[in-house]
Amino acid sequence: QKEVEQDPGPLSVPEGAIVSLNCTYSNSAFQYFMWYRQYSRKGPELLMYTYSSGNKEDGRFTAQVDKSSKYISLFIRDSQPSDSATYLCAMTTSGTYKYIFGTGTRLKVLA
Amino acid sequence: DAGVIQSPRHEVTEMGQEVTLRCKPISGHDYLFWYRQTMMRGLELLIYFNNNVPIDDSGMPEDRFSAKMPNASFSTLKIQPSEPRDSAVYFCASSQIWSTDTQYFGPGTRLTVL
C-alpha cells in the first residue's frame, strides 16, 4: 500500500463548476500538507500549504485537512479552463524535507 | 530571477551509456532536491542537499545513480550505466528555508533510455 493515495482521473468538469480533489494517507505522523499544480511538460508549482488540521483559503482555492480520517482535499471554486492541469498532493513529517507525493489527479475544465 | 535551470531539457540515450543531468538552483537557496517522475510511481525524491552537503540519499534507486553538488550554484545527477527503466522526467528543485517556504521546481529533464 502506498503512503499517499490519489485518484489519477482524468476528471472533466464544465467551466464554473466546483472541483474537489482528494488524497488519503496512511502515516499519522504527517503534519505538513501541500497541493501542487503541474501543467503539461512543466515542473510542479506550489498552490497551497497547510499545517496540521483545518481549512485554508486562498482566492478560489480551499485546502482542507482531516487528520482523524487521514484525508486531505483541495476545492476549486468557479473553475476555469486555465485550471486544467495535474494536481499533486504532498505531505511530510516535522523536521524533514522528504515530501511524499501522490501520483496526481489530471483535471480538465471544459469551456 | 530565472528560477531553477535544468539541462538538457531532453535526453535520448542508449542503454549502457552514461547520462549526466545538470541543475542550477535559485541563487541564495540552501536546499537542493532531485526528483524522478513516472506515470506509475509519481514524483519520488531521490536525494537532497543542504549547503552543498547530501542529507538524505535514501531515495537513490541503486549504485548506478550518483549526485554531486560541488558548489552552491550547481548540481549533477549521473546515471552510469543507464537502463531503459531509468526513463522518466527528472526534476531539480530548490528551497530557501523550512517553515512556510516552498520548493521551487525546474522544468525537468525528460530522459529516454533506448
Short mmCIF file of C-alpha atoms in Angstrom, two decimals:
data_model
loop_
_atom_site.label_atom_id
_atom_site.label_comp_id
_atom_site.label_asym_id
_atom_site.label_seq_id
_atom_site.Cartn_x
_atom_site.Cartn_y
_atom_site.Cartn_z
CA GLN A 1 0.00 0.00 0.00
CA LYS A 2 1.33 3.43 -0.93
CA GLU A 3 1.74 6.01 1.81
CA VAL A 4 -0.29 8.52 -0.20
CA GLU A 5 -3.15 7.56 -2.49
CA GLN A 6 -4.64 9.83 -5.14
CA ASP A 7 -7.18 9.10 -7.85
CA PRO A 8 -5.42 9.66 -11.19
CA GLY A 9 -8.53 10.82 -13.02
CA PRO A 10 -8.93 12.32 -15.52
CA LEU A 11 -11.63 14.49 -14.03
CA SER A 12 -13.59 16.54 -16.54
CA VAL A 13 -15.84 19.38 -15.40
CA PRO A 14 -17.59 22.29 -17.13
CA GLU A 15 -16.30 25.82 -16.65
CA GLY A 16 -17.63 27.37 -13.45
CA ALA A 17 -18.02 24.08 -11.59
CA ILE A 18 -16.71 23.42 -8.11
CA VAL A 19 -13.91 20.86 -8.21
CA SER A 20 -13.00 18.55 -5.35
CA LEU A 21 -9.63 16.80 -5.38
CA ASN A 22 -8.65 14.37 -2.65
CA CYS A 23 -5.81 12.35 -1.16
CA THR A 24 -5.70 9.75 1.55
CA TYR A 25 -2.64 8.78 3.50
CA SER A 26 -1.55 6.14 5.96
CA ASN A 27 1.21 7.78 8.01
CA SER A 28 -0.30 9.53 11.04
CA ALA A 29 2.99 11.39 11.56
CA PHE A 30 2.39 13.64 8.54
CA GLN A 31 1.86 17.20 9.72
CA TYR A 32 2.54 19.39 6.67
CA PHE A 33 0.27 19.11 3.67
CA MET A 34 0.67 20.71 0.29
CA TRP A 35 -1.05 20.89 -3.06
CA TYR A 36 0.97 21.42 -6.21
CA ARG A 37 -0.27 22.21 -9.72
CA GLN A 38 1.62 20.84 -12.69
CA TYR A 39 0.91 21.95 -16.23
CA SER A 40 1.85 19.65 -19.07
CA ARG A 41 5.62 19.45 -19.61
CA LYS A 42 6.30 21.81 -16.69
CA GLY A 43 7.55 21.43 -13.14
CA PRO A 44 5.12 21.40 -10.21
CA GLU A 45 4.32 24.71 -8.52
CA LEU A 46 3.00 25.15 -5.01
CA LEU A 47 -0.67 26.12 -4.67
CA MET A 48 -1.50 25.62 -1.02
CA TYR A 49 0.38 24.79 2.16
CA THR A 50 -1.36 23.68 5.39
CA TYR A 51 -0.02 22.72 8.76
CA SER A 52 -1.92 20.07 10.74
CA SER A 53 -5.71 20.03 10.56
CA GLY A 54 -8.18 22.65 9.41
CA ASN A 55 -9.00 24.75 6.40
CA LYS A 56 -7.04 27.31 4.45
CA GLU A 57 -8.44 29.55 1.75
CA ASP A 58 -6.62 31.44 -1.00
CA GLY A 59 -8.80 33.05 -3.63
CA ARG A 60 -10.73 30.33 -5.46
CA PHE A 61 -8.77 27.57 -3.72
CA THR A 62 -9.54 25.96 -0.36
CA ALA A 63 -7.45 23.25 1.26
CA GLN A 64 -8.86 21.01 3.97
CA VAL A 65 -7.05 18.57 6.21
CA ASP A 66 -8.81 15.95 8.31
CA LYS A 67 -6.08 14.17 10.27
CA SER A 68 -8.56 11.91 12.09
CA SER A 69 -9.59 10.43 8.75
CA LYS A 70 -6.14 10.83 7.13
CA TYR A 71 -7.81 12.69 4.28
CA ILE A 72 -6.98 15.95 2.56
CA SER A 73 -8.93 17.89 -0.04
CA LEU A 74 -8.47 20.76 -2.45
CA PHE A 75 -11.54 22.65 -3.62
CA ILE A 76 -11.51 24.91 -6.65
CA ARG A 77 -14.44 27.30 -6.99
CA ASP A 78 -15.56 28.80 -10.30
CA SER A 79 -13.18 26.55 -12.19
CA GLN A 80 -11.60 27.95 -15.36
CA PRO A 81 -10.07 26.27 -18.42
CA SER A 82 -6.73 27.62 -17.19
CA ASP A 83 -7.10 25.34 -14.14
CA SER A 84 -6.67 22.33 -16.43
CA ALA A 85 -3.58 20.63 -15.08
CA THR A 86 -2.44 17.75 -12.90
CA TYR A 87 -2.82 18.36 -9.17
CA LEU A 88 -0.40 16.66 -6.82
CA CYS A 89 -0.82 16.36 -3.09
CA ALA A 90 2.31 16.16 -0.96
CA MET A 91 2.95 15.70 2.72
CA THR A 92 5.76 15.34 5.20
CA THR A 93 6.51 14.94 8.87
CA SER A 94 8.04 17.56 11.10
CA GLY A 95 11.73 18.23 10.69
CA THR A 96 12.25 16.70 7.27
CA TYR A 97 12.19 17.86 3.71
CA LYS A 98 11.28 14.40 2.47
CA TYR A 99 7.96 15.15 0.80
CA ILE A 100 5.82 12.18 -0.15
CA PHE A 101 3.78 12.95 -3.26
CA GLY A 102 0.60 11.45 -4.58
CA THR A 103 0.64 10.36 -8.21
CA GLY A 104 -1.56 13.28 -9.20
CA THR A 105 -5.10 13.85 -10.47
CA ARG A 106 -5.47 15.15 -14.00
CA LEU A 107 -8.17 17.83 -14.25
CA LYS A 108 -9.80 19.13 -17.42
CA VAL A 109 -12.07 22.18 -17.24
CA LEU A 110 -14.16 22.42 -20.37
CA ALA A 111 -15.05 25.84 -21.79
CA ASP B 1 15.34 35.57 -11.05
CA ALA B 2 15.38 32.94 -13.79
CA GLY B 3 14.20 30.21 -11.46
CA VAL B 4 15.70 26.75 -11.30
CA ILE B 5 17.53 25.90 -14.50
CA GLN B 6 17.95 22.37 -15.76
CA SER B 7 19.82 20.98 -18.72
CA PRO B 8 19.38 19.29 -21.03
CA ARG B 9 15.59 19.51 -21.37
CA HIS B 10 15.51 16.28 -23.33
CA GLU B 11 17.97 13.43 -23.44
CA VAL B 12 17.78 10.29 -25.53
CA THR B 13 20.49 7.72 -25.00
CA GLU B 14 21.15 4.05 -25.44
CA MET B 15 21.26 1.50 -22.69
CA GLY B 16 24.65 1.32 -21.05
CA GLN B 17 25.60 4.92 -21.72
CA GLU B 18 26.41 7.43 -19.03
CA VAL B 19 23.90 10.22 -18.53
CA THR B 20 24.55 13.49 -16.69
CA LEU B 21 21.75 15.84 -15.74
CA ARG B 22 22.52 19.35 -14.56
CA CYS B 23 20.82 21.81 -12.28
CA LYS B 24 21.35 25.42 -11.26
CA PRO B 25 19.27 26.31 -8.19
CA ILE B 26 17.83 29.71 -7.41
CA SER B 27 20.52 31.98 -6.04
CA GLY B 28 20.52 32.10 -2.25
CA HIS B 29 18.62 28.87 -1.76
CA ASP B 30 20.14 26.50 0.78
CA TYR B 31 18.46 23.26 -0.24
CA LEU B 32 18.53 21.35 -3.50
CA PHE B 33 16.40 18.35 -4.37
CA TRP B 34 16.46 15.78 -7.16
CA TYR B 35 13.18 14.04 -8.03
CA ARG B 36 12.13 11.46 -10.58
CA GLN B 37 8.60 11.38 -12.02
CA THR B 38 6.99 8.42 -13.79
CA MET B 39 3.38 7.59 -14.54
CA MET B 40 3.45 4.51 -12.36
CA ARG B 41 5.29 5.83 -9.30
CA GLY B 42 4.58 9.55 -9.46
CA LEU B 43 7.09 12.03 -8.10
CA GLU B 44 9.79 10.48 -5.94
CA LEU B 45 12.56 12.21 -4.01
CA LEU B 46 15.96 10.78 -4.92
CA ILE B 47 18.33 12.91 -2.84
CA TYR B 48 18.56 16.33 -1.27
CA PHE B 49 21.40 18.63 -0.25
CA ASN B 50 21.72 21.33 2.38
CA ASN B 51 24.51 23.85 1.84
CA ASN B 52 26.05 21.50 -0.76
CA VAL B 53 26.11 18.52 1.63
CA PRO B 54 23.98 15.44 0.85
CA ILE B 55 21.47 14.98 3.67
CA ASP B 56 19.26 12.10 2.56
CA ASP B 57 20.01 9.84 -0.38
CA SER B 58 17.70 7.03 0.65
CA GLY B 59 15.65 7.51 -2.50
CA MET B 60 18.52 6.85 -4.86
CA PRO B 61 17.46 3.61 -6.52
CA GLU B 62 20.84 1.93 -6.78
CA ASP B 63 24.56 2.45 -7.13
CA ARG B 64 24.19 3.38 -10.77
CA PHE B 65 22.87 6.74 -9.59
CA SER B 66 25.09 9.38 -8.07
CA ALA B 67 24.63 13.08 -7.31
CA LYS B 68 27.06 15.85 -6.51
CA MET B 69 26.86 19.48 -5.56
CA PRO B 70 30.35 20.97 -5.89
CA ASN B 71 29.14 24.49 -5.11
CA ALA B 72 26.01 26.43 -4.21
CA SER B 73 25.07 27.11 -7.82
CA PHE B 74 25.48 23.73 -9.49
CA SER B 75 24.48 20.11 -9.07
CA THR B 76 24.63 17.00 -11.22
CA LEU B 77 22.76 13.71 -11.23
CA LYS B 78 24.62 10.96 -13.02
CA ILE B 79 23.39 7.56 -14.15
CA GLN B 80 26.03 5.06 -15.16
CA PRO B 81 25.24 2.74 -16.84
CA SER B 82 21.76 3.80 -17.89
CA GLU B 83 18.91 1.29 -18.34
CA PRO B 84 15.52 1.58 -20.10
CA ARG B 85 13.75 1.58 -16.71
CA ASP B 86 15.52 4.85 -15.89
CA SER B 87 13.36 6.59 -18.49
CA ALA B 88 11.47 9.32 -16.64
CA VAL B 89 11.32 13.05 -16.11
CA TYR B 90 13.93 14.22 -13.63
CA PHE B 91 13.24 17.40 -11.71
CA CYS B 92 15.52 19.56 -9.68
CA ALA B 93 14.04 21.85 -7.02
CA SER B 94 15.49 24.35 -4.58
CA SER B 95 14.30 25.89 -1.36
CA GLN B 96 15.50 28.57 0.99
CA ILE B 97 14.42 27.52 4.47
CA TRP B 98 11.96 25.23 6.22
CA SER B 99 8.69 26.51 7.70
CA THR B 100 6.40 28.13 5.13
CA ASP B 101 8.90 28.32 2.33
CA THR B 102 8.38 26.06 -0.62
CA GLN B 103 10.35 24.04 -3.10
CA TYR B 104 10.68 25.69 -6.49
CA PHE B 105 10.87 23.19 -9.29
CA GLY B 106 12.78 23.43 -12.52
CA PRO B 107 11.23 22.49 -15.89
CA GLY B 108 12.65 18.97 -15.75
CA THR B 109 14.77 16.78 -18.00
CA ARG B 110 12.91 14.16 -19.99
CA LEU B 111 15.19 11.12 -20.20
CA THR B 112 14.61 8.29 -22.63
CA VAL B 113 16.89 5.29 -22.49
CA LEU B 114 16.56 3.01 -25.52
#
